[in-house]
mmCIF file of C-alpha atoms and ligand atoms in Angstrom:
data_model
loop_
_atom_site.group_PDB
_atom_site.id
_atom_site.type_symbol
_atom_site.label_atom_id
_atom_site.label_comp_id
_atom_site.label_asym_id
_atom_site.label_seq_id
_atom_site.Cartn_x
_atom_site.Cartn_y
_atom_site.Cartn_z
ATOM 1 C CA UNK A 92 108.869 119.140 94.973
ATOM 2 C CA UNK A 93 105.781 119.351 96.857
ATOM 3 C CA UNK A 94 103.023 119.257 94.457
ATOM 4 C CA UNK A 95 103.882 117.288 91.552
ATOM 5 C CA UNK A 96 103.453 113.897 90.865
ATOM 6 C CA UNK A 97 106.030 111.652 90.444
ATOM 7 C CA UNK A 98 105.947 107.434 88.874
ATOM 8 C CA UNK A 99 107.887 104.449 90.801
ATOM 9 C CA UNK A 100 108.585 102.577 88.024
ATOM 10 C CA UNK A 101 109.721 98.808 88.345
ATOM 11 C CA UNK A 102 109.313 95.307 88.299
ATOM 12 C CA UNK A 103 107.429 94.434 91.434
ATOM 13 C CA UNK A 104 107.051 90.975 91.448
ATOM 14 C CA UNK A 105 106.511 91.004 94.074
ATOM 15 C CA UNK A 106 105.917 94.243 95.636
ATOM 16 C CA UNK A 107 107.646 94.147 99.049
ATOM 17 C CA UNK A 108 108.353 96.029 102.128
ATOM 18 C CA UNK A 109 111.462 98.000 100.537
ATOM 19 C CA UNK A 110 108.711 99.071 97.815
ATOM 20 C CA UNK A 111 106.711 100.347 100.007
ATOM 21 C CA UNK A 112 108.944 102.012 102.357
ATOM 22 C CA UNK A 113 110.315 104.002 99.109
ATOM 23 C CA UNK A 114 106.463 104.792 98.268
ATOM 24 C CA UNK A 115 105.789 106.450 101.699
ATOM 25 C CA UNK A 116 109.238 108.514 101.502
ATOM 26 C CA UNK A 117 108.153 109.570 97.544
ATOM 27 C CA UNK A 118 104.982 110.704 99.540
ATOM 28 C CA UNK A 119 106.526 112.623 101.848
ATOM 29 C CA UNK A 120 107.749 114.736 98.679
ATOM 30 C CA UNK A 121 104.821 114.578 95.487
ATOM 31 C CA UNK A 122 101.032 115.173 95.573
ATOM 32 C CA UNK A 123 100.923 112.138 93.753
ATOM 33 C CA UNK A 124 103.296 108.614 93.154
ATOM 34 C CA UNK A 125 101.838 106.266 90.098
ATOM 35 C CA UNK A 126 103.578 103.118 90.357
ATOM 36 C CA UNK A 127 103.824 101.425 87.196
ATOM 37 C CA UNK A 128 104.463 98.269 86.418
ATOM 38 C CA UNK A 129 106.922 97.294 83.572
ATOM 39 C CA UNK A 130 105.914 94.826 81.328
ATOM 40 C CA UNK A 131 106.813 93.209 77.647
ATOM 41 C CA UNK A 132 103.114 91.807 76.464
ATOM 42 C CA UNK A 133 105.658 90.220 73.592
ATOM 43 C CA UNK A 134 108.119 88.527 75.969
ATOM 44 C CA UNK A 135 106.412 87.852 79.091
ATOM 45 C CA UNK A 136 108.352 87.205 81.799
ATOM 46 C CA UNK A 137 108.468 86.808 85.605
ATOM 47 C CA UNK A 138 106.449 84.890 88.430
ATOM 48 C CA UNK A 139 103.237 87.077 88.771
ATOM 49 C CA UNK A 140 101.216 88.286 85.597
ATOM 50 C CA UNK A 141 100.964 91.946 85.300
ATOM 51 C CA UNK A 142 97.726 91.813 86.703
ATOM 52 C CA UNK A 143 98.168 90.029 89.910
ATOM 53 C CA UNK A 144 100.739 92.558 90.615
ATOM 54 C CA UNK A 145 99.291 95.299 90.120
ATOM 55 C CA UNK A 146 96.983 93.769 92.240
ATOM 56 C CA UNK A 147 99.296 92.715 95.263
ATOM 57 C CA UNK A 148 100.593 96.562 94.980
ATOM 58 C CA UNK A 149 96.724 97.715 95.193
ATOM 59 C CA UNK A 150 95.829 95.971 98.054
ATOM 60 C CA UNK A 151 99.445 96.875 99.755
ATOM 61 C CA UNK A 152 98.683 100.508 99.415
ATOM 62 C CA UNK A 153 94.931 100.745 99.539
ATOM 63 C CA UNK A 154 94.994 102.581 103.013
ATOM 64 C CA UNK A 155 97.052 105.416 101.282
ATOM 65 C CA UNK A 156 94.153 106.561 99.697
ATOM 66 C CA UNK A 157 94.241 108.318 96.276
ATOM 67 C CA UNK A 158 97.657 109.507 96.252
ATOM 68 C CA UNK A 159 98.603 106.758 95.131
ATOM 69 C CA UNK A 160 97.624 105.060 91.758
ATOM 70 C CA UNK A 161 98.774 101.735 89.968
ATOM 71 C CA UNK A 162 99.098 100.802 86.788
ATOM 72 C CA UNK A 163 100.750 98.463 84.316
ATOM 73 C CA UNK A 164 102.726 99.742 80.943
ATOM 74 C CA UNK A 165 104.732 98.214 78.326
ATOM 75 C CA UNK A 166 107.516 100.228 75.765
ATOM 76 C CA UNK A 167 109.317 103.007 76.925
ATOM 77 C CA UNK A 168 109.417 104.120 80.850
ATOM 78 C CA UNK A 169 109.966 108.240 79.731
ATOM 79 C CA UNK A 170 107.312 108.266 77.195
ATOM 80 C CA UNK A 171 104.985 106.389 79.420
ATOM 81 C CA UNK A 172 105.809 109.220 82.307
ATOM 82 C CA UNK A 173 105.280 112.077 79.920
ATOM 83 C CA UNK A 174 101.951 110.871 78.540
ATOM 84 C CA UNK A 175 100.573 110.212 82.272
ATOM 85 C CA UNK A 176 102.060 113.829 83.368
ATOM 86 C CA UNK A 177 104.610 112.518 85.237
ATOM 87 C CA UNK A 178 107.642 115.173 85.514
ATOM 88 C CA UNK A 179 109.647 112.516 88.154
ATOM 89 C CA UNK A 180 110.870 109.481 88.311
ATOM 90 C CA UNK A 181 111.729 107.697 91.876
ATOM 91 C CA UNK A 182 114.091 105.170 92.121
ATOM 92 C CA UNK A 183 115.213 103.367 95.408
ATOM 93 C CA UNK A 184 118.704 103.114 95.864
ATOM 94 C CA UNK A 185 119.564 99.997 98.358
ATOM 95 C CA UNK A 186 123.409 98.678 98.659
ATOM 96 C CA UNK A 187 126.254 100.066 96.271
ATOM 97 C CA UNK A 188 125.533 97.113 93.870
ATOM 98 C CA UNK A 189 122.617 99.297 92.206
ATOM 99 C CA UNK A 190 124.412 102.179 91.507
ATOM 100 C CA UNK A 191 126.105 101.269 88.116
ATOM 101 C CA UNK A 192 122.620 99.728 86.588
ATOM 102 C CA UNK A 193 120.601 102.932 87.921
ATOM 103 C CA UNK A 194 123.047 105.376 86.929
ATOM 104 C CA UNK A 195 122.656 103.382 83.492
ATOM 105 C CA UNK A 196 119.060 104.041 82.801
ATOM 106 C CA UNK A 197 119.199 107.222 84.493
ATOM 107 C CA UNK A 198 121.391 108.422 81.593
ATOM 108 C CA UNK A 199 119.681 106.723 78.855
ATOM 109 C CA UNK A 200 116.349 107.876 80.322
ATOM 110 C CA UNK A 201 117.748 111.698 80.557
ATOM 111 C CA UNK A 202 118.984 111.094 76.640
ATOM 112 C CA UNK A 203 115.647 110.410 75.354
ATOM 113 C CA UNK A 204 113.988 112.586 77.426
ATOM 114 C CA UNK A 205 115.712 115.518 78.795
ATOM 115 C CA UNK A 206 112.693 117.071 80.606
ATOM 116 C CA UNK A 207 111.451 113.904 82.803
ATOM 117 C CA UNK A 208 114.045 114.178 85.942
ATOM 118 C CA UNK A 209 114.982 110.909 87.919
ATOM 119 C CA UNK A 210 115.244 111.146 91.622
ATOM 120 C CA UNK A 211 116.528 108.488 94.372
ATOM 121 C CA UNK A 212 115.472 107.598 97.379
ATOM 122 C CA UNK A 213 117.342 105.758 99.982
ATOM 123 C CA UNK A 214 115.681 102.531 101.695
ATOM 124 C CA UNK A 215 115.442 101.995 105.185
ATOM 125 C CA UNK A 216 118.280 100.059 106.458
ATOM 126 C CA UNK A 217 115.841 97.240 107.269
ATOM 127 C CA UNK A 218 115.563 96.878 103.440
ATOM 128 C CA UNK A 219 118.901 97.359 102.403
ATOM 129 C CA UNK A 220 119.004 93.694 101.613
ATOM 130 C CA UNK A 221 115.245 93.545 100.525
ATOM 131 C CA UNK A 222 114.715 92.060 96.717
ATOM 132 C CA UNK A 223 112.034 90.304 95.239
ATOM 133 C CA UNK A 224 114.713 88.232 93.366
ATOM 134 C CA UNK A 225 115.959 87.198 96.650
ATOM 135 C CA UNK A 226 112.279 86.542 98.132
ATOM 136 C CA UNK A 227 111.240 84.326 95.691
ATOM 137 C CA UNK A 228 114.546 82.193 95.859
ATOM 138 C CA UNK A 229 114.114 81.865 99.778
ATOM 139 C CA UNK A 230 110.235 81.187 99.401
ATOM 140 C CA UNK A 231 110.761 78.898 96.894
ATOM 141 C CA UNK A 232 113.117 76.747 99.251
ATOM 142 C CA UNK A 233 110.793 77.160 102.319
ATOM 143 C CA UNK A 234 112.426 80.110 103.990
ATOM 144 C CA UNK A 235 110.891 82.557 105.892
ATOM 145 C CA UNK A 236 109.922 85.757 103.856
ATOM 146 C CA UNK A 237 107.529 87.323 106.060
ATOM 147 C CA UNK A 238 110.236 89.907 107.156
ATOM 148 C CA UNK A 239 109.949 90.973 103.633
ATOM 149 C CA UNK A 240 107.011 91.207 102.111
ATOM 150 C CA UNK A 241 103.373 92.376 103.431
ATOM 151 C CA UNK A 242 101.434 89.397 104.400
ATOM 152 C CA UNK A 243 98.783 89.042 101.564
ATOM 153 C CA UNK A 244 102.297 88.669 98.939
ATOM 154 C CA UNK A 245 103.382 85.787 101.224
ATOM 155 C CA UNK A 246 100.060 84.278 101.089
ATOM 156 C CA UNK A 247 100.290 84.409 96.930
ATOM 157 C CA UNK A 248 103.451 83.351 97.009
ATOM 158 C CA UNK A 249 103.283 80.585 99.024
ATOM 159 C CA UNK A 250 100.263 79.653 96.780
ATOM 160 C CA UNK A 251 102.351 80.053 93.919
ATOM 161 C CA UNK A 252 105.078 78.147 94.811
ATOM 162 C CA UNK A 253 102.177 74.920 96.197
ATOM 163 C CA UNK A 254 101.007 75.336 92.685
ATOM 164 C CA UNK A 255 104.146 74.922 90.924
ATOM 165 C CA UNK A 256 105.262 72.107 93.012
ATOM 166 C CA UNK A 257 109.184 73.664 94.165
HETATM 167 O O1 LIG B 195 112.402 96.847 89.169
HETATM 168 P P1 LIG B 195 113.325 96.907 88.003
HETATM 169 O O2 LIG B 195 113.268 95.613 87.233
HETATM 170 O O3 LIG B 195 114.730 97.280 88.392
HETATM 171 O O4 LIG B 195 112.765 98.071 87.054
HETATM 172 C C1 LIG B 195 113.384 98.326 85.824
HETATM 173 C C2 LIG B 195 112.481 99.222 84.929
HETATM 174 C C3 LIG B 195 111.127 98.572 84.759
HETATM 175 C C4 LIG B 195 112.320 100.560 85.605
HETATM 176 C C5 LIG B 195 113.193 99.407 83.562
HETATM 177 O O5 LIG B 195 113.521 98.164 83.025
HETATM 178 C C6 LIG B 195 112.319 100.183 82.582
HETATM 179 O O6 LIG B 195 112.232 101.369 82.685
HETATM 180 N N1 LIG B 195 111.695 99.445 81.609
HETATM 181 C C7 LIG B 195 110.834 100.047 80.635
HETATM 182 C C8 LIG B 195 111.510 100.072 79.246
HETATM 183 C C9 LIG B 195 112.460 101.241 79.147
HETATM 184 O O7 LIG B 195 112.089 102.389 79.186
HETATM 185 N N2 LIG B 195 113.760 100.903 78.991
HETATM 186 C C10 LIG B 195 114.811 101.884 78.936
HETATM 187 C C11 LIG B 195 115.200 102.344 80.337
HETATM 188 S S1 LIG B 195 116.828 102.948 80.311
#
């Protein structure tokens, strides 16, 4: 696969150390990863705006240089890949519990477009457990998250959550 460049699509709010453990691996394999950011500009949702993600995810993968790019999109992950040039998608697979929603969109994504392949990657078993859902629960209840997430998201989460008052 060496050669061809491949988008991490996802939620990433935050970005955290499971993200970027898949990242490296997808490196390992394509010339080039875009990670793009999914978002609904008509339903907003989530902790961090689009922008402060992409941000988070820019400063977490600055020293990787230019093999790496980051970008937000909204509608349709396959048609986004095939108008960037993007012949691959990487997904991280963690614990058996994301199997049945990856193998989901997998499917759909291979029905609506049959020539943008989906690969997996496993995660570390230091991320196994690793989920931004689950870091901002702990976080927002004090816990420790710094096993999680690079230290600049802990910073803007802990900000967040100082701002919001839980
Ligand atoms: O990190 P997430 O939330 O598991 O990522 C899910 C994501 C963003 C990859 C998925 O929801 C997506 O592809 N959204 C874009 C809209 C789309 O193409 N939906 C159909 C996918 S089957």
């Amino acid at each position: 696969m060496t050669g061809k460049r491949a988008i991490y699509p996802g939620s990433f709010d935050p970005i955290t150390k499971g993200h970027l453990d898949i990242i490296k691996r997808a490196l390992t394999m394509f010339e080039h990863v875009r990670i793009a950011v999914a978002h609904n500009p008509d339903k907003p949702s989530g902790l961090f705006t689009p922008t402060e993600r992409c941000d988070m995810i820019r400063e977490t993968v600055a020293d990787l240089g230019d093999t790496v790019s980051v970008d937000a999109f909204h509608g349709l992950l396959v048609s986004y890949a095939q108008e960037v040039g993007a012949g691959t998608i990487v997904r991280g697979l963690r614990a058996v519990a994301d199997f049945d929603y990856e193998f989901q969109m997998t499917l759909m994504n291979r029905h609506l477009a049959d020539d943008v392949e989906t690969v997996f990657l496993m995660a570390d078993k230091s991320h196994f457990y690793t989920s931004s859902s689950l870091v901002k629960e702990v976080c927002a209840f004090g816990g420790d998250i710094t096993p999680f997430v690079p230290a600049l998201v802990a910073e803007r989460l802990a900000a967040k959550f100082a701002k919001s008052g839980s």
